[in-house]
Tab-separated table of C-alpha atoms and ligand atoms in Angstrom:
chain	number	residue	atom	x	y	z
A	25	MET	CA	2.964	-8.767	37.617
A	26	THR	CA	4.339	-8.001	41.060
A	27	LYS	CA	2.136	-7.295	44.075
A	28	ASP	CA	3.041	-3.625	44.252
A	29	ILE	CA	2.150	-3.115	40.585
A	30	ILE	CA	-1.197	-4.833	41.117
A	31	LYS	CA	-1.754	-2.594	44.122
A	32	GLU	CA	-1.072	0.448	41.918
A	33	LEU	CA	-3.442	-0.863	39.287
A	34	GLU	CA	-6.186	-1.312	41.883
A	35	GLY	CA	-6.342	2.460	42.121
A	36	ALA	CA	-6.132	3.094	38.372
A	37	GLN	CA	-8.844	3.903	35.902
A	38	THR	CA	-9.666	0.934	33.645
A	39	PRO	CA	-9.630	-0.325	30.930
A	40	LEU	CA	-5.927	0.217	30.543
A	41	TYR	CA	-3.044	-1.169	28.544
A	42	TYR	CA	-0.192	-2.332	30.735
A	43	TYR	CA	3.193	-2.545	28.991
A	44	ASP	CA	6.134	-4.404	30.487
A	45	LEU	CA	9.104	-2.417	29.150
A	46	PRO	CA	11.818	-4.544	30.808
A	47	LEU	CA	10.316	-7.611	29.084
A	48	LEU	CA	10.227	-5.699	25.783
A	49	ARG	CA	13.899	-4.752	26.148
A	50	GLU	CA	14.823	-8.337	26.910
A	51	THR	CA	12.784	-9.617	23.952
A	52	LEU	CA	14.499	-7.104	21.664
A	53	SER	CA	17.952	-8.119	22.925
A	54	VAL	CA	17.245	-11.824	22.498
A	55	ALA	CA	15.810	-11.308	19.000
A	56	LYS	CA	18.676	-9.074	17.957
A	57	SER	CA	21.458	-11.347	19.138
A	58	ALA	CA	19.759	-14.347	17.520
A	59	ALA	CA	19.583	-12.427	14.220
A	60	ASP	CA	23.092	-10.978	14.516
A	61	ARG	CA	24.507	-14.465	14.685
A	62	PHE	CA	23.683	-14.887	10.990
A	63	GLY	CA	23.978	-11.230	10.006
A	64	TYR	CA	20.191	-10.964	9.575
A	65	HIS	CA	18.295	-7.663	9.828
A	66	ILE	CA	14.992	-7.159	11.664
A	67	HIS	CA	12.402	-4.523	10.830
A	68	TYR	CA	9.809	-4.127	13.557
A	69	ALA	CA	6.288	-4.269	12.061
A	70	ILE	CA	4.873	-0.955	13.298
A	71	LYS	CA	1.302	-2.055	12.620
A	72	ALA	CA	1.455	-4.510	15.560
A	73	ASN	CA	1.857	-1.646	18.021
A	74	ASN	CA	2.609	1.971	17.172
A	75	ASN	CA	2.567	3.398	20.690
A	76	PRO	CA	5.306	6.090	20.654
A	77	ARG	CA	6.777	4.865	23.943
A	78	ILE	CA	7.118	1.349	22.478
A	79	LEU	CA	8.559	2.651	19.215
A	80	ARG	CA	11.282	4.581	21.063
A	81	GLU	CA	12.348	1.392	22.859
A	82	VAL	CA	12.476	-0.555	19.600
A	83	SER	CA	14.326	2.085	17.584
A	84	ALA	CA	16.844	2.581	20.414
A	85	LYS	CA	17.865	-1.071	20.007
A	86	GLY	CA	18.770	-0.473	16.369
A	87	PHE	CA	15.838	-2.213	14.670
A	88	GLY	CA	14.509	-1.101	11.316
A	89	ALA	CA	10.801	-0.462	10.723
A	90	ASP	CA	8.222	-2.158	8.535
A	91	CYS	CA	5.436	0.281	7.675
A	92	VAL	CA	2.088	-0.099	5.931
A	93	SER	CA	1.047	3.551	5.670
A	94	GLY	CA	2.531	7.004	5.169
A	95	LEU	CA	1.705	7.990	8.725
A	96	GLU	CA	3.491	4.902	10.027
A	97	ILE	CA	6.573	6.050	8.092
A	98	GLU	CA	6.318	9.545	9.577
A	99	ARG	CA	5.744	8.278	13.094
A	100	SER	CA	8.563	5.766	12.952
A	101	ILE	CA	10.988	8.482	11.813
A	102	ALA	CA	9.718	10.782	14.589
A	103	GLU	CA	10.346	8.023	17.129
A	104	GLY	CA	13.914	7.397	16.109
A	105	PHE	CA	13.935	4.901	13.227
A	106	ASN	CA	16.406	5.573	10.452
A	107	PRO	CA	14.629	6.157	7.089
A	108	SER	CA	17.217	3.984	5.362
A	109	ASP	CA	15.997	1.075	7.536
A	110	ILE	CA	12.312	1.525	6.688
A	111	VAL	CA	10.422	-0.758	4.324
A	112	PHE	CA	6.945	0.098	3.110
A	113	ALA	CA	4.360	-2.586	2.232
A	114	GLY	CA	0.641	-2.544	1.498
A	115	VAL	CA	-1.626	-3.250	-1.479
A	116	GLY	CA	-3.146	0.237	-1.496
A	117	LYS	CA	-0.446	2.882	-1.198
A	118	THR	CA	-1.809	6.331	-2.074
A	119	ASP	CA	0.164	8.884	-4.132
A	120	ARG	CA	0.668	10.928	-0.988
A	121	GLU	CA	2.033	7.958	0.924
A	122	ILE	CA	4.371	7.030	-1.922
A	123	LEU	CA	5.684	10.588	-1.913
A	124	ILE	CA	6.363	10.365	1.846
A	125	GLY	CA	8.437	7.244	1.145
A	126	LEU	CA	10.302	8.894	-1.739
A	127	GLU	CA	11.000	12.126	0.112
A	128	ASN	CA	12.378	10.235	3.082
A	129	GLN	CA	14.431	7.968	0.808
A	130	ILE	CA	13.283	4.831	2.604
A	131	MET	CA	15.086	1.527	2.114
A	132	SER	CA	12.401	-0.007	-0.074
A	133	PHE	CA	8.876	0.015	-1.370
A	134	ASN	CA	7.570	-3.521	-1.141
A	135	VAL	CA	5.556	-3.344	-4.337
A	136	GLU	CA	2.365	-5.358	-4.666
A	137	SER	CA	1.117	-4.700	-8.225
A	138	VAL	CA	2.179	-3.584	-11.697
A	139	GLN	CA	0.032	-0.492	-11.468
A	140	GLU	CA	1.539	0.498	-8.133
A	141	LEU	CA	5.009	0.138	-9.634
A	142	GLU	CA	3.998	2.412	-12.519
A	143	VAL	CA	2.725	5.075	-10.112
A	144	ILE	CA	5.894	4.924	-7.984
A	145	GLY	CA	7.879	5.258	-11.233
A	146	GLU	CA	5.891	8.328	-12.360
A	147	LEU	CA	6.205	10.045	-8.987
A	148	ALA	CA	9.913	9.225	-8.697
A	149	ASN	CA	10.447	10.677	-12.159
A	150	LYS	CA	8.390	13.775	-11.536
A	151	HIS	CA	10.164	14.617	-8.279
A	152	GLN	CA	13.543	13.278	-9.405
A	153	LEU	CA	13.774	11.061	-6.358
A	154	LYS	CA	15.127	7.539	-6.365
A	155	GLY	CA	12.614	4.771	-5.590
A	156	ARG	CA	14.115	1.527	-4.348
A	157	ILE	CA	11.890	-1.431	-5.116
A	158	ALA	CA	11.428	-4.871	-3.626
A	159	LEU	CA	8.890	-6.936	-5.543
A	160	ARG	CA	6.450	-8.710	-3.262
A	161	ILE	CA	6.011	-12.206	-4.559
A	162	ASN	CA	3.186	-14.364	-3.378
A	163	PRO	CA	4.980	-17.618	-2.505
A	164	ASN	CA	1.789	-19.715	-2.428
A	165	VAL	CA	2.686	-21.243	0.925
A	166	ASP	CA	-0.107	-22.134	3.329
A	167	ALA	CA	0.572	-20.458	6.695
A	168	LYS	CA	-1.773	-22.964	8.406
A	169	THR	CA	-3.128	-20.188	10.554
A	170	HIS	CA	-6.526	-18.447	10.704
A	171	HIS	CA	-7.670	-17.688	7.146
A	172	TYR	CA	-8.013	-13.967	7.969
A	173	ILE	CA	-4.273	-13.793	8.702
A	174	THR	CA	-3.127	-15.997	5.835
A	175	THR	CA	-1.627	-13.817	3.128
A	176	GLY	CA	0.682	-15.953	1.022
A	177	LEU	CA	-1.760	-18.053	-0.990
A	178	ASP	CA	-2.659	-17.507	-4.635
A	179	GLU	CA	-6.200	-16.563	-3.639
A	180	ASN	CA	-5.035	-13.738	-1.332
A	181	LYS	CA	-4.929	-10.109	-2.482
A	182	PHE	CA	-1.254	-9.662	-1.635
A	183	GLY	CA	1.763	-9.664	-3.918
A	184	ILE	CA	2.450	-9.637	-7.647
A	185	MET	CA	1.223	-12.447	-9.866
A	186	LYS	CA	3.879	-14.610	-11.445
A	187	HIS	CA	2.868	-13.695	-14.996
A	188	GLU	CA	3.363	-9.989	-14.209
A	189	LEU	CA	6.946	-10.186	-12.999
A	190	SER	CA	8.541	-9.731	-16.426
A	191	LYS	CA	6.434	-6.630	-16.916
A	192	CYS	CA	7.676	-5.294	-13.552
A	193	ILE	CA	11.282	-5.837	-14.543
A	194	GLU	CA	10.637	-3.975	-17.816
A	195	ILE	CA	9.155	-1.001	-15.972
A	196	ILE	CA	12.106	-0.828	-13.580
A	197	ASN	CA	14.672	-1.147	-16.369
A	198	ALA	CA	13.029	1.643	-18.344
A	199	ASN	CA	13.058	4.160	-15.480
A	200	GLU	CA	16.344	5.619	-14.265
A	201	TYR	CA	14.722	6.600	-10.958
A	202	LEU	CA	13.705	3.051	-10.087
A	203	GLU	CA	16.070	0.469	-8.715
A	204	LEU	CA	15.279	-3.179	-8.041
A	205	ILE	CA	16.906	-3.934	-4.700
A	206	GLY	CA	15.139	-7.047	-3.598
A	207	LEU	CA	12.412	-9.621	-3.335
A	208	HIS	CA	9.807	-9.577	-0.614
A	209	PHE	CA	7.707	-12.410	0.825
A	210	HIS	CA	5.240	-12.693	3.702
A	211	VAL	CA	3.052	-15.730	4.260
A	212	GLY	CA	0.851	-14.737	7.173
A	213	SER	CA	0.793	-14.237	10.894
A	214	GLN	CA	0.781	-16.276	14.124
A	215	ILE	CA	2.639	-19.126	12.437
A	216	THR	CA	3.685	-21.706	15.006
A	217	ASP	CA	4.576	-24.568	12.666
A	218	LEU	CA	8.166	-23.892	11.599
A	219	ASN	CA	7.697	-26.190	8.590
A	220	VAL	CA	5.756	-23.340	7.031
A	221	PHE	CA	8.944	-21.254	7.057
A	222	LYS	CA	10.897	-24.152	5.632
A	223	SER	CA	8.459	-24.279	2.700
A	224	LEU	CA	8.890	-20.528	2.343
A	225	CYS	CA	12.694	-20.904	2.160
A	226	LEU	CA	12.400	-23.440	-0.660
A	227	LYS	CA	10.112	-21.091	-2.631
A	228	VAL	CA	12.422	-18.142	-1.998
A	229	ASN	CA	15.375	-20.165	-3.305
A	230	GLU	CA	13.493	-20.827	-6.536
A	231	TRP	CA	12.576	-17.170	-7.006
A	232	ASN	CA	16.069	-15.988	-6.136
A	233	GLU	CA	17.351	-18.308	-8.865
A	234	TRP	CA	14.648	-17.180	-11.311
A	235	PHE	CA	15.746	-13.543	-11.000
A	236	TYR	CA	19.452	-14.406	-11.088
A	237	GLU	CA	18.992	-16.325	-14.330
A	238	ARG	CA	17.433	-13.194	-15.825
A	239	GLY	CA	20.377	-11.056	-14.804
A	240	HIS	CA	19.021	-9.678	-11.519
A	241	ASP	CA	21.380	-10.409	-8.688
A	242	VAL	CA	19.211	-8.666	-6.070
A	243	PRO	CA	21.016	-7.630	-2.870
A	244	VAL	CA	18.021	-8.031	-0.520
A	245	LEU	CA	15.794	-10.963	0.350
A	246	ASN	CA	13.015	-9.896	2.702
A	247	LEU	CA	11.274	-12.872	4.284
A	248	GLY	CA	8.522	-10.909	6.063
A	249	GLY	CA	7.237	-11.774	9.525
A	250	GLY	CA	4.630	-14.031	11.018
A	251	LEU	CA	6.464	-15.873	13.780
A	252	GLY	CA	3.753	-16.954	16.216
A	253	ILE	CA	3.733	-16.801	19.997
A	254	ASN	CA	2.365	-19.053	22.715
A	255	TYR	CA	-0.933	-17.433	23.729
A	256	SER	CA	-1.760	-20.296	26.107
A	257	GLU	CA	1.320	-19.961	28.315
A	258	PRO	CA	2.449	-16.326	28.283
A	259	ASP	CA	4.590	-16.795	31.410
A	260	GLU	CA	6.279	-20.075	30.536
A	261	GLU	CA	7.220	-18.831	27.091
A	262	ALA	CA	7.346	-15.066	27.476
A	263	ILE	CA	9.952	-14.791	24.711
A	264	VAL	CA	9.655	-16.997	21.641
A	265	ASN	CA	12.564	-19.055	20.469
A	266	PHE	CA	14.112	-16.650	17.978
A	267	SER	CA	17.244	-18.797	17.677
A	268	ASN	CA	15.315	-21.748	16.248
A	269	PHE	CA	13.476	-19.439	13.890
A	270	PHE	CA	16.569	-17.793	12.424
A	271	TYR	CA	18.528	-21.042	12.405
A	272	LEU	CA	15.880	-22.564	10.150
A	273	PHE	CA	16.472	-19.854	7.539
A	274	HIS	CA	20.205	-20.269	7.905
A	275	GLU	CA	19.744	-23.954	7.214
A	276	PHE	CA	17.335	-23.814	4.276
A	277	LEU	CA	17.956	-20.551	2.439
A	278	THR	CA	20.449	-20.564	-0.394
A	279	VAL	CA	22.006	-17.130	-0.333
A	280	ARG	CA	24.753	-15.583	-2.438
A	281	SER	CA	27.504	-14.118	-0.276
A	282	HIS	CA	26.597	-10.436	-0.737
A	283	GLN	CA	22.852	-10.943	-0.210
A	284	GLN	CA	21.271	-9.471	2.914
A	285	ILE	CA	18.433	-11.245	4.672
A	286	HIS	CA	15.694	-9.132	6.247
A	287	PHE	CA	12.722	-9.976	8.446
A	288	GLU	CA	9.631	-8.042	9.501
A	289	LEU	CA	8.587	-9.172	12.964
A	290	GLY	CA	5.658	-7.688	14.837
A	291	ARG	CA	3.730	-10.040	17.074
A	292	SER	CA	6.722	-12.053	18.281
A	293	ILE	CA	8.375	-8.839	19.517
A	294	ILE	CA	5.520	-7.114	21.287
A	295	ALA	CA	2.565	-9.444	21.957
A	296	ASN	CA	3.618	-10.765	25.349
A	297	CYS	CA	4.754	-7.353	26.584
A	298	GLY	CA	1.180	-6.043	26.727
A	299	THR	CA	-1.780	-6.879	28.963
A	300	LEU	CA	-5.253	-5.437	28.826
A	301	VAL	CA	-6.316	-4.687	32.391
A	302	SER	CA	-10.012	-4.455	33.053
A	303	ARG	CA	-12.490	-4.521	35.932
A	304	VAL	CA	-15.439	-6.768	36.512
A	305	LEU	CA	-18.502	-4.547	36.317
A	306	TYR	CA	-21.168	-7.141	36.907
A	307	ILE	CA	-21.650	-10.838	37.416
A	308	LYS	CA	-24.672	-12.338	35.813
A	309	GLU	CA	-25.552	-15.822	36.957
A	310	GLY	CA	-27.633	-17.323	34.204
A	311	ILE	CA	-29.452	-20.600	33.911
A	312	LYS	CA	-26.927	-22.232	31.629
A	313	LYS	CA	-24.030	-19.831	31.943
A	314	ASN	CA	-22.347	-17.369	34.244
A	315	PHE	CA	-21.235	-14.127	32.687
A	316	ALA	CA	-18.480	-11.861	33.932
A	317	ILE	CA	-19.094	-8.484	32.347
A	318	LEU	CA	-15.941	-6.394	32.056
A	319	ASP	CA	-15.376	-2.698	31.465
A	320	ALA	CA	-13.186	-3.618	28.466
A	321	GLY	CA	-14.513	-5.121	25.275
A	322	MET	CA	-13.907	-5.510	21.567
A	323	THR	CA	-13.355	-1.754	21.375
A	324	GLU	CA	-10.164	-2.199	23.406
A	325	LEU	CA	-9.112	-5.633	22.087
A	326	LEU	CA	-10.715	-6.725	18.836
A	327	ARG	CA	-8.830	-9.960	18.143
A	328	PRO	CA	-11.256	-12.377	19.834
A	329	ALA	CA	-14.233	-10.861	17.994
A	330	LEU	CA	-12.369	-10.495	14.698
A	331	TYR	CA	-10.626	-13.846	14.444
A	332	GLN	CA	-11.837	-15.855	17.379
A	333	ALA	CA	-8.382	-15.405	18.856
A	334	TYR	CA	-7.541	-16.894	22.218
A	335	HIS	CA	-6.156	-14.697	24.995
A	336	LYS	CA	-5.466	-16.040	28.463
A	337	VAL	CA	-7.802	-14.390	30.984
A	338	GLU	CA	-6.653	-14.182	34.591
A	339	LEU	CA	-7.782	-12.689	37.877
A	340	LEU	CA	-5.301	-10.057	39.062
A	341	SER	CA	-6.664	-8.651	42.294
A	342	ASP	CA	-4.783	-10.167	45.115
A	343	LYS	CA	-7.044	-8.699	47.748
A	344	HIS	CA	-9.460	-11.246	46.370
A	345	THR	CA	-7.335	-14.215	47.449
A	346	GLU	CA	-6.740	-12.669	50.850
A	347	GLU	CA	-10.423	-12.118	51.483
A	348	SER	CA	-11.995	-15.220	50.075
A	349	ASP	CA	-11.873	-18.325	52.138
A	350	THR	CA	-12.667	-20.839	49.423
A	351	LYS	CA	-10.581	-21.862	46.434
A	352	GLU	CA	-13.765	-22.454	44.506
A	353	GLU	CA	-13.480	-22.019	40.739
A	354	VAL	CA	-16.353	-21.127	38.468
A	355	LYS	CA	-16.759	-21.120	34.691
A	356	TYR	CA	-17.526	-17.746	33.185
A	357	ASP	CA	-18.155	-16.388	29.751
A	358	VAL	CA	-15.973	-13.305	30.021
A	359	VAL	CA	-17.643	-10.597	27.968
A	360	GLY	CA	-17.368	-6.887	27.233
A	361	PRO	CA	-19.981	-4.139	27.438
A	362	ILE	CA	-20.379	-3.573	23.692
A	363	CYS	CA	-23.679	-4.216	21.941
A	364	GLU	CA	-22.405	-7.148	19.846
A	365	SER	CA	-22.593	-10.845	20.638
A	366	SER	CA	-19.062	-11.328	19.336
A	367	ASP	CA	-17.850	-9.080	22.173
A	368	CYS	CA	-16.527	-11.989	24.206
A	369	PHE	CA	-12.986	-12.623	25.485
A	370	GLY	CA	-13.542	-16.247	26.328
A	371	LYS	CA	-16.202	-18.862	26.857
A	372	ASP	CA	-16.277	-21.178	29.884
A	373	VAL	CA	-13.147	-19.652	31.386
A	374	LEU	CA	-12.335	-21.265	34.714
A	375	LEU	CA	-11.675	-18.511	37.271
A	376	PRO	CA	-11.924	-18.033	41.038
A	377	ARG	CA	-15.425	-16.863	41.996
A	378	LEU	CA	-15.481	-13.256	40.792
A	379	LYS	CA	-17.086	-10.207	42.236
A	380	ARG	CA	-17.753	-6.678	41.108
A	381	GLY	CA	-14.569	-4.603	41.064
A	382	ASP	CA	-12.128	-7.489	40.556
A	383	LEU	CA	-9.203	-6.709	38.270
A	384	ILE	CA	-8.884	-8.971	35.240
A	385	ALA	CA	-5.853	-9.392	32.980
A	386	VAL	CA	-6.282	-10.278	29.324
A	387	ARG	CA	-2.798	-11.477	28.454
A	388	SER	CA	-0.581	-11.247	25.349
A	389	ALA	CA	-2.453	-8.179	24.126
A	390	GLY	CA	0.605	-6.157	23.104
A	391	ALA	CA	0.305	-6.945	19.388
A	392	TYR	CA	-2.760	-5.964	17.345
A	393	GLY	CA	-4.444	-4.809	20.560
A	394	GLU	CA	-4.213	-1.100	21.232
A	395	VAL	CA	-3.735	-0.388	17.499
A	396	MET	CA	-7.093	-1.947	16.643
A	397	SER	CA	-8.991	-0.153	19.399
A	398	SER	CA	-11.907	1.970	18.276
A	399	ARG	CA	-14.375	4.556	19.502
A	400	TYR	CA	-17.354	2.395	18.567
A	401	ASN	CA	-20.096	3.042	21.139
A	402	LEU	CA	-18.199	6.275	21.852
A	403	ARG	CA	-15.929	4.586	24.300
A	404	GLN	CA	-13.649	6.525	26.619
A	405	GLU	CA	-9.956	6.973	25.775
A	406	LEU	CA	-7.606	4.168	26.764
A	407	GLU	CA	-5.443	4.478	29.851
A	408	TYR	CA	-1.815	3.306	30.059
A	409	PHE	CA	0.598	1.936	32.590
A	410	PHE	CA	4.239	1.426	31.638
A	411	LYS	CA	6.345	-0.790	33.853
A	412	GLU	CA	9.723	0.946	33.625
B	28	PLP	C1	1.674	-7.831	9.324
B	28	PLP	C2	2.899	-7.958	8.544
B	28	PLP	C3	4.097	-8.288	9.179
B	28	PLP	C4	4.191	-8.622	10.654
B	28	PLP	O1	3.570	-9.827	10.949
B	28	PLP	P1	3.701	-10.470	12.421
B	28	PLP	O2	2.865	-11.671	12.349
B	28	PLP	O3	3.190	-9.457	13.384
B	28	PLP	O4	5.150	-10.768	12.641
B	28	PLP	C5	5.237	-8.333	8.409
B	28	PLP	N1	5.199	-8.054	7.077
B	28	PLP	C6	4.071	-7.737	6.438
B	28	PLP	C7	4.109	-7.444	4.991
B	28	PLP	C8	2.887	-7.678	7.149
B	28	PLP	O5	1.752	-7.392	6.506
């Protein structure tokens, strides 16, 4: 952040979400050209950040959308995404949400159970609207990430069981309004070990073959998302290496010439473009610990409390460095104001000696930050600052 932006933030109401739009545009360009090289398609995972201003930037760059609710479909269309580039996932789609997908003639329903497929079939029939289907297959690949964001193992609730696939094909074949367009996979989130994606490719190859042998030459393979970012060094690696990621699929996927490859990326697009900006309310010097109590907490950024996620915490105020004569650093438990012990952004964080009113940045908060904010404790509305 530049000095003049920090100066502007000094006068702003906190907590606020700061979004770096030039960095977002650059990230989108880098991701898109890396994907274009192999003719791959990217759907931005709306659930990572559905701020309308962000969505307009993403849709303007020609990305598709990956939605997990009817309202996400409606919002993404309102913010410029083309319905024919929208995919719709989720284990619990309601009838109303399915109808939104059908009426907008979205690219595909990523179907997660036999029963869901039956309901989509009934509604498609009733309204005489075509439902394009991608079957979500659980690849049983370990994402080697936090177990709350692992989705591709047999014990997870996501995807269709292997023994139900024949039944799914029967249902689709028997309904003139249903069309099988593809296979869908997603193994989890914040995956930093690219070997996980290699294992995914090998599983996808097997399934692609399995369907082909049964007469289904599906046009679409959707590999999901999950590419992780570097939370420790948000400045050194502001944009993840999309080229390596896509190259790996190019290397290990066996694709028939007409097959399209799709991805659903959320975190890797938006995480580093957002920062939660907060103020130090109080310093509490304890016997064993020092606490820096912020005006932002788990109600603004839930990830640390929900999955013990790490976010880099930094001091922003530069008037601080001008005024203070020592370079002394102190360890703080940086905590929020909410009445929960899990409301903690970091333990033993080494920071310059803080004082009331200092501005604090919680970095890489662009993905799964604002969207998970809540009114618990009847918190005030979030504020925003968009760097243009
Ligand atoms: C959450 C999710 C994504 C996006 O995951 P990221 O880790 O943010 O890239 C993609 N596809 C599905 C089905 C998801 O549930």
